[in-house]
PDB file of C-alpha atoms in Angstrom:
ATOM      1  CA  UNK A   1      87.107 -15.283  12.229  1.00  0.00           C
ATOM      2  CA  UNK A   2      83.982 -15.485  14.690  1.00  0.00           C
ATOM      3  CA  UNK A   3      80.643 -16.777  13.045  1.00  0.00           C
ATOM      4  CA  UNK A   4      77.852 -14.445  13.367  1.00  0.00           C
ATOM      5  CA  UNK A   5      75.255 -15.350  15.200  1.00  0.00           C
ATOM      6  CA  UNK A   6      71.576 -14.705  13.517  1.00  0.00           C
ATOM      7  CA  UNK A   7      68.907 -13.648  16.476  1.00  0.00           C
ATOM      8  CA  UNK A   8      65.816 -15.681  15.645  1.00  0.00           C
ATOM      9  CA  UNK A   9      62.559 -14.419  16.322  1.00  0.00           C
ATOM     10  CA  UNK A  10      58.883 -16.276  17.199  1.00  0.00           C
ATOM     11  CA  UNK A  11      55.441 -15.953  15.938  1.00  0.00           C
ATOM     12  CA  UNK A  12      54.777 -13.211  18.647  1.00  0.00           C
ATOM     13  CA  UNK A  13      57.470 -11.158  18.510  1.00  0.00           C
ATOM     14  CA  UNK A  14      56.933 -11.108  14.577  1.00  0.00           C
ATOM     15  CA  UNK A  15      53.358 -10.053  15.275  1.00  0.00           C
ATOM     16  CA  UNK A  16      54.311  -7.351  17.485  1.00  0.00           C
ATOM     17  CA  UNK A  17      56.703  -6.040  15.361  1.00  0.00           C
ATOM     18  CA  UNK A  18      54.066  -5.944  12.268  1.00  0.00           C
ATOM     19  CA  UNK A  19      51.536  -4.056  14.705  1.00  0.00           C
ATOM     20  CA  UNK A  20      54.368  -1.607  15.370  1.00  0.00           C
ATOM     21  CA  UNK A  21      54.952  -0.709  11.168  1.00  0.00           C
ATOM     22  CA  UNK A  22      51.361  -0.726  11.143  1.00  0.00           C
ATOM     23  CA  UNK A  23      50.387   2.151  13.779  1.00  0.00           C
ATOM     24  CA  UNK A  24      53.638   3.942  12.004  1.00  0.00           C
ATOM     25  CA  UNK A  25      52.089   3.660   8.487  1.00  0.00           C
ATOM     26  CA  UNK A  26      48.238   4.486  10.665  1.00  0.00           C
ATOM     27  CA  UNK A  27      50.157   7.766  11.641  1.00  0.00           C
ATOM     28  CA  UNK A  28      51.883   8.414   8.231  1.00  0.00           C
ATOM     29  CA  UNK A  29      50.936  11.588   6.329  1.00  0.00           C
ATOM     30  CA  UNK A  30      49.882   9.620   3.731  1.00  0.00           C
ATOM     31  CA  UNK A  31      46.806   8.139   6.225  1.00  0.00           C
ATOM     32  CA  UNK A  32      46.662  11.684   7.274  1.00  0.00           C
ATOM     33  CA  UNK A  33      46.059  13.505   4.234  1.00  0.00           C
ATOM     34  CA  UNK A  34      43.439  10.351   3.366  1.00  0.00           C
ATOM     35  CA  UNK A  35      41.313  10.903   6.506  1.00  0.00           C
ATOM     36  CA  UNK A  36      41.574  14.884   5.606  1.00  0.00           C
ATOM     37  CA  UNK A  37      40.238  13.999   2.333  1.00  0.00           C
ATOM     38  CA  UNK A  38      37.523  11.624   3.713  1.00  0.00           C
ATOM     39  CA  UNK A  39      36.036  14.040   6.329  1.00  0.00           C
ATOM     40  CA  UNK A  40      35.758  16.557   2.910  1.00  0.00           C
ATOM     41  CA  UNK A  41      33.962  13.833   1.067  1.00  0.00           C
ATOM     42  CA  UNK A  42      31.880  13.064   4.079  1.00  0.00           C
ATOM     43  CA  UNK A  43      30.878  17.073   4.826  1.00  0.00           C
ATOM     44  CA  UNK A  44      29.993  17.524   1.141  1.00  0.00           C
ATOM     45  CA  UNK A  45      26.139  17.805  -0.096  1.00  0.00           C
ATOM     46  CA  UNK A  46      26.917  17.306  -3.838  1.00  0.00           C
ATOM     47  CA  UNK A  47      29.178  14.285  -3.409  1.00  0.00           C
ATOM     48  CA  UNK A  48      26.800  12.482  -0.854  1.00  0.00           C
ATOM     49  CA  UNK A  49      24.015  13.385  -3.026  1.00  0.00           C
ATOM     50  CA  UNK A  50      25.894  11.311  -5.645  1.00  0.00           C
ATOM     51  CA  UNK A  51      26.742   8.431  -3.971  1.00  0.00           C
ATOM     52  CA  UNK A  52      23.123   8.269  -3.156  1.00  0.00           C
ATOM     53  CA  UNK A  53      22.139   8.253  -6.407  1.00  0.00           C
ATOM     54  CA  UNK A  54      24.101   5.792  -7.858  1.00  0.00           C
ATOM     55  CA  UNK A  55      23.714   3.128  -4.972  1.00  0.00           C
ATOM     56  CA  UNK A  56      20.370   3.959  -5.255  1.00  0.00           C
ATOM     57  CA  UNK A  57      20.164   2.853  -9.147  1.00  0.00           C
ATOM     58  CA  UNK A  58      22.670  -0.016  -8.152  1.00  0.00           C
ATOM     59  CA  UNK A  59      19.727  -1.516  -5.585  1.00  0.00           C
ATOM     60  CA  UNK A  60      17.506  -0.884  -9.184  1.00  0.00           C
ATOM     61  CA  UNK A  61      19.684  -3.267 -10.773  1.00  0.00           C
ATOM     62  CA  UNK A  62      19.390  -6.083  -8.530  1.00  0.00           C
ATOM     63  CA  UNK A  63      15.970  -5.496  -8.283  1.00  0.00           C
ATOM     64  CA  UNK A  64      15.712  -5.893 -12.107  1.00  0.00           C
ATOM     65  CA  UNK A  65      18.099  -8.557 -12.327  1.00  0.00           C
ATOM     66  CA  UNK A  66      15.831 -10.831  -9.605  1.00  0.00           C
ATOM     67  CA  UNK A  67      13.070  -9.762 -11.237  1.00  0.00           C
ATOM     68  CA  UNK A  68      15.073 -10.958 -14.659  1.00  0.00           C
ATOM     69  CA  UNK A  69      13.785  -7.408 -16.396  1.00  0.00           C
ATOM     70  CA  UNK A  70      17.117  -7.434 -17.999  1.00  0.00           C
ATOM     71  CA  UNK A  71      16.119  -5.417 -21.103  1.00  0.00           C
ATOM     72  CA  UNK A  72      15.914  -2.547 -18.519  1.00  0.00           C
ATOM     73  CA  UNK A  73      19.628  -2.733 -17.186  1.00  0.00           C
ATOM     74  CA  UNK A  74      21.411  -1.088 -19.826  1.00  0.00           C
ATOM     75  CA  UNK A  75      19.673   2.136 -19.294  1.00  0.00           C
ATOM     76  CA  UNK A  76      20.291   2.500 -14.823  1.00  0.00           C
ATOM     77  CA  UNK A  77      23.946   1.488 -16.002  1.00  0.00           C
ATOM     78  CA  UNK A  78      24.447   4.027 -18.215  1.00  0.00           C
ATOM     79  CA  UNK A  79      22.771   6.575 -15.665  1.00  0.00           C
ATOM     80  CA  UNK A  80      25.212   5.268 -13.014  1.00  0.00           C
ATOM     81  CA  UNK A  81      28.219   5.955 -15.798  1.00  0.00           C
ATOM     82  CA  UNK A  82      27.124   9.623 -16.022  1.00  0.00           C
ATOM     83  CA  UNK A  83      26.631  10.442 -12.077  1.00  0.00           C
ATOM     84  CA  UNK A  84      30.847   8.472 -11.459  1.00  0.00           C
ATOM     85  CA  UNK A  85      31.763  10.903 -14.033  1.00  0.00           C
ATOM     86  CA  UNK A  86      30.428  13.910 -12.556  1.00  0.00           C
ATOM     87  CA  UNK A  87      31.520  12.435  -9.454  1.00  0.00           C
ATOM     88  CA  UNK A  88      35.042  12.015 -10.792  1.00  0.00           C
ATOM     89  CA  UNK A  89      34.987  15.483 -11.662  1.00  0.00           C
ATOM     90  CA  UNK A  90      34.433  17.231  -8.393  1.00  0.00           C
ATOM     91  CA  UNK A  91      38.464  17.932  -6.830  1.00  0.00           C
ATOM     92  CA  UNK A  92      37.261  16.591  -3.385  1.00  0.00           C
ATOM     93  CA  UNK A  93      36.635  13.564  -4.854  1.00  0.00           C
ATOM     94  CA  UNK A  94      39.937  13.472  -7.108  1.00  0.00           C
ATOM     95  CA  UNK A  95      41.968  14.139  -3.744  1.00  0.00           C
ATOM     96  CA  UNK A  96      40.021  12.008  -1.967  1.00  0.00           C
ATOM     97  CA  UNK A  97      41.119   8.888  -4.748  1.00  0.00           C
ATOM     98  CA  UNK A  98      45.186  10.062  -4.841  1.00  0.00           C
ATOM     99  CA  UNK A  99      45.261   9.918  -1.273  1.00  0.00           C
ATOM    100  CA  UNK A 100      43.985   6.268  -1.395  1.00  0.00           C
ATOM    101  CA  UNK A 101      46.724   5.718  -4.264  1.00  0.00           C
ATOM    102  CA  UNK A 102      49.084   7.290  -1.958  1.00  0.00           C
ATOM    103  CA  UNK A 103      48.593   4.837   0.571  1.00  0.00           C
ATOM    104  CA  UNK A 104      48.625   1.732  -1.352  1.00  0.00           C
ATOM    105  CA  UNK A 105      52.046   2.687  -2.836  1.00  0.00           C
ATOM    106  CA  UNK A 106      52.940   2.990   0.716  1.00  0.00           C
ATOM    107  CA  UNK A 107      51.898  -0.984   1.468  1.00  0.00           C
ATOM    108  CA  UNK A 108      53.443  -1.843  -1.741  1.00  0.00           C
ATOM    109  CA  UNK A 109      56.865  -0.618  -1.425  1.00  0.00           C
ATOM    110  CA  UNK A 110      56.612  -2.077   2.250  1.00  0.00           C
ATOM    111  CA  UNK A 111      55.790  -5.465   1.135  1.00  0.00           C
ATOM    112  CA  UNK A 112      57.806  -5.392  -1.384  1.00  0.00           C
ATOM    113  CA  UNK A 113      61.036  -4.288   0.802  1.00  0.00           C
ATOM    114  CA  UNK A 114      59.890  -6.937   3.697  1.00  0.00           C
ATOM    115  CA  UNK A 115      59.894  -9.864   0.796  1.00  0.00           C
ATOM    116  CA  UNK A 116      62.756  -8.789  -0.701  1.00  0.00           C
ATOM    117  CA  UNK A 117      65.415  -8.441   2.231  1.00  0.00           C
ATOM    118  CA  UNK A 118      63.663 -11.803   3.804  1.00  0.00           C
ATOM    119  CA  UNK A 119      65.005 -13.419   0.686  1.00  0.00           C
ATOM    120  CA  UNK A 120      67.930 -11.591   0.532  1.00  0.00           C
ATOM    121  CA  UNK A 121      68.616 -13.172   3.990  1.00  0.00           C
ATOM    122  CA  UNK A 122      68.034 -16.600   3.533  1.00  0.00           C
ATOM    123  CA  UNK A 123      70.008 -16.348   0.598  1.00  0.00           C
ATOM    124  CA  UNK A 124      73.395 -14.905   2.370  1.00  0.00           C
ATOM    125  CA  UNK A 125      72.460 -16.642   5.461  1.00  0.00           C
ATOM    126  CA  UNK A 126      72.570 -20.169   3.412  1.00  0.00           C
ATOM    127  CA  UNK A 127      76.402 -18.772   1.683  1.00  0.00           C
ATOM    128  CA  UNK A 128      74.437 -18.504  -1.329  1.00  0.00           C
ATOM    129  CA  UNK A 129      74.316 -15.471  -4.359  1.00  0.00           C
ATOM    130  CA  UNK A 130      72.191 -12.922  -4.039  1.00  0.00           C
ATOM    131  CA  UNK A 131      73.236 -11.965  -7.571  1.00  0.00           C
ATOM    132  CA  UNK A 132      71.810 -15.022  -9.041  1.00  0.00           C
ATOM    133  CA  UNK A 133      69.077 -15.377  -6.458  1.00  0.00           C
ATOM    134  CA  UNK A 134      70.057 -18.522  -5.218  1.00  0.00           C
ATOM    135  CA  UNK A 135      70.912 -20.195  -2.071  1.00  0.00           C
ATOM    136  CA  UNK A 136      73.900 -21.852  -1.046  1.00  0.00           C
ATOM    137  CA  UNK A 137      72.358 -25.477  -0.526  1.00  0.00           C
ATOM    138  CA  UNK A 138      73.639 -28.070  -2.882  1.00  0.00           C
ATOM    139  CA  UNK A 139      71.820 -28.926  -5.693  1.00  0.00           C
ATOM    140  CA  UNK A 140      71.597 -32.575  -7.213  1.00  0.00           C
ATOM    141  CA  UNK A 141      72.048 -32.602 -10.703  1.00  0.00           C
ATOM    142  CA  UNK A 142      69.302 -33.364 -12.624  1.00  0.00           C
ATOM    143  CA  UNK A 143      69.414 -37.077 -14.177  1.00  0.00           C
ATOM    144  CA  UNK A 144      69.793 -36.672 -18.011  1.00  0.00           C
ATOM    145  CA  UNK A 145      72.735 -34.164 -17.937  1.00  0.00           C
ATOM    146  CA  UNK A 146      75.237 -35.032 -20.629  1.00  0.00           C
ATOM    147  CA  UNK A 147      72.960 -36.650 -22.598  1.00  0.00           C
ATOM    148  CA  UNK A 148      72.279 -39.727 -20.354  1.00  0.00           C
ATOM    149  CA  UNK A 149      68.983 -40.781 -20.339  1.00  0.00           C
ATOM    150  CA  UNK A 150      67.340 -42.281 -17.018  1.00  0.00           C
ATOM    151  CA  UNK A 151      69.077 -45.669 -17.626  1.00  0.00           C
ATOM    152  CA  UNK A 152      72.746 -43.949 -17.217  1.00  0.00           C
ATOM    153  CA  UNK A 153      75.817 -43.940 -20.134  1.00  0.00           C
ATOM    154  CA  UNK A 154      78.294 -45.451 -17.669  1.00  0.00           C
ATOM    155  CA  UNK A 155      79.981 -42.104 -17.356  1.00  0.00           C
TER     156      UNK A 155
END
């Protein structure tokens, strides 16, 4: 039976590789439907108006909190509460946040498959168990097994 030979792969190549799933995932229709959904957010009065508000009461805040007028926090917070909500509200804006979901599910499930068949690999590749998730290397046995203490039991 012939050995198979495993292909090994440097730094660069690697690299080049990762740039390639990245402009595929860049041209997904998950990206797609994101940067649809940003150029709604961006063209809409109401939701800019928004986001103007509420960084403009977060720049209060640090103001106050420099100033240590802390007593008048509470209040700007509770303003900036009410304009996310209405925010929140506005479908643009709920499209806009799925979309980004969307897309880190995407980079999730890719990382995850990427770590999961590298260790998959060096797990087979070493005539070890994937089953039990471990290699095939030999392992020393850990001194105490049997009962013997660090001194030994003469077995």
């Amino acid at each position: 039976m012939e050995e198979k030979q495993e292909r090994t792969f440097d730094y660069s190549s690697i690299m080049g590789q990762a740039k390639e799933l990245a402009t595929l995932i860049a041209n997904s229709e998950e990206v797609e439907r994101f940067k649809q959904a940003e150029k709604k957010i961006s063209a809409n009065a109401r939701v800019q108006g928004l986001i103007a508000k509420i960084k403009q009461k977060q720049k209060q805040i640090v103001k106050l909190e420099h100033s240590r007028r802390y007593e008048e926090i509470p209040v700007l917070e509770q303003e900036i509460d009410t304009l996310q909500d209405e925010l929140d509200s506005i479908p643009i804006v709920l499209e806009f946040k799925q979309t980004q979901q969307d897309i880190n599910e995407l980079l999730q499930i890719v990382t995850s498959v990427i770590a999961n068949k590298v260790s998959e690999n060096i797990i087979v590749s070493t005539g070890g168990d994937p089953l039990y998730n471990e290699t095939g290397y030999p392992k020393a046995k850990p001194e105490g097994v049997n009962g013997c203490g660090s001194s030994g039991c003469g077995h």
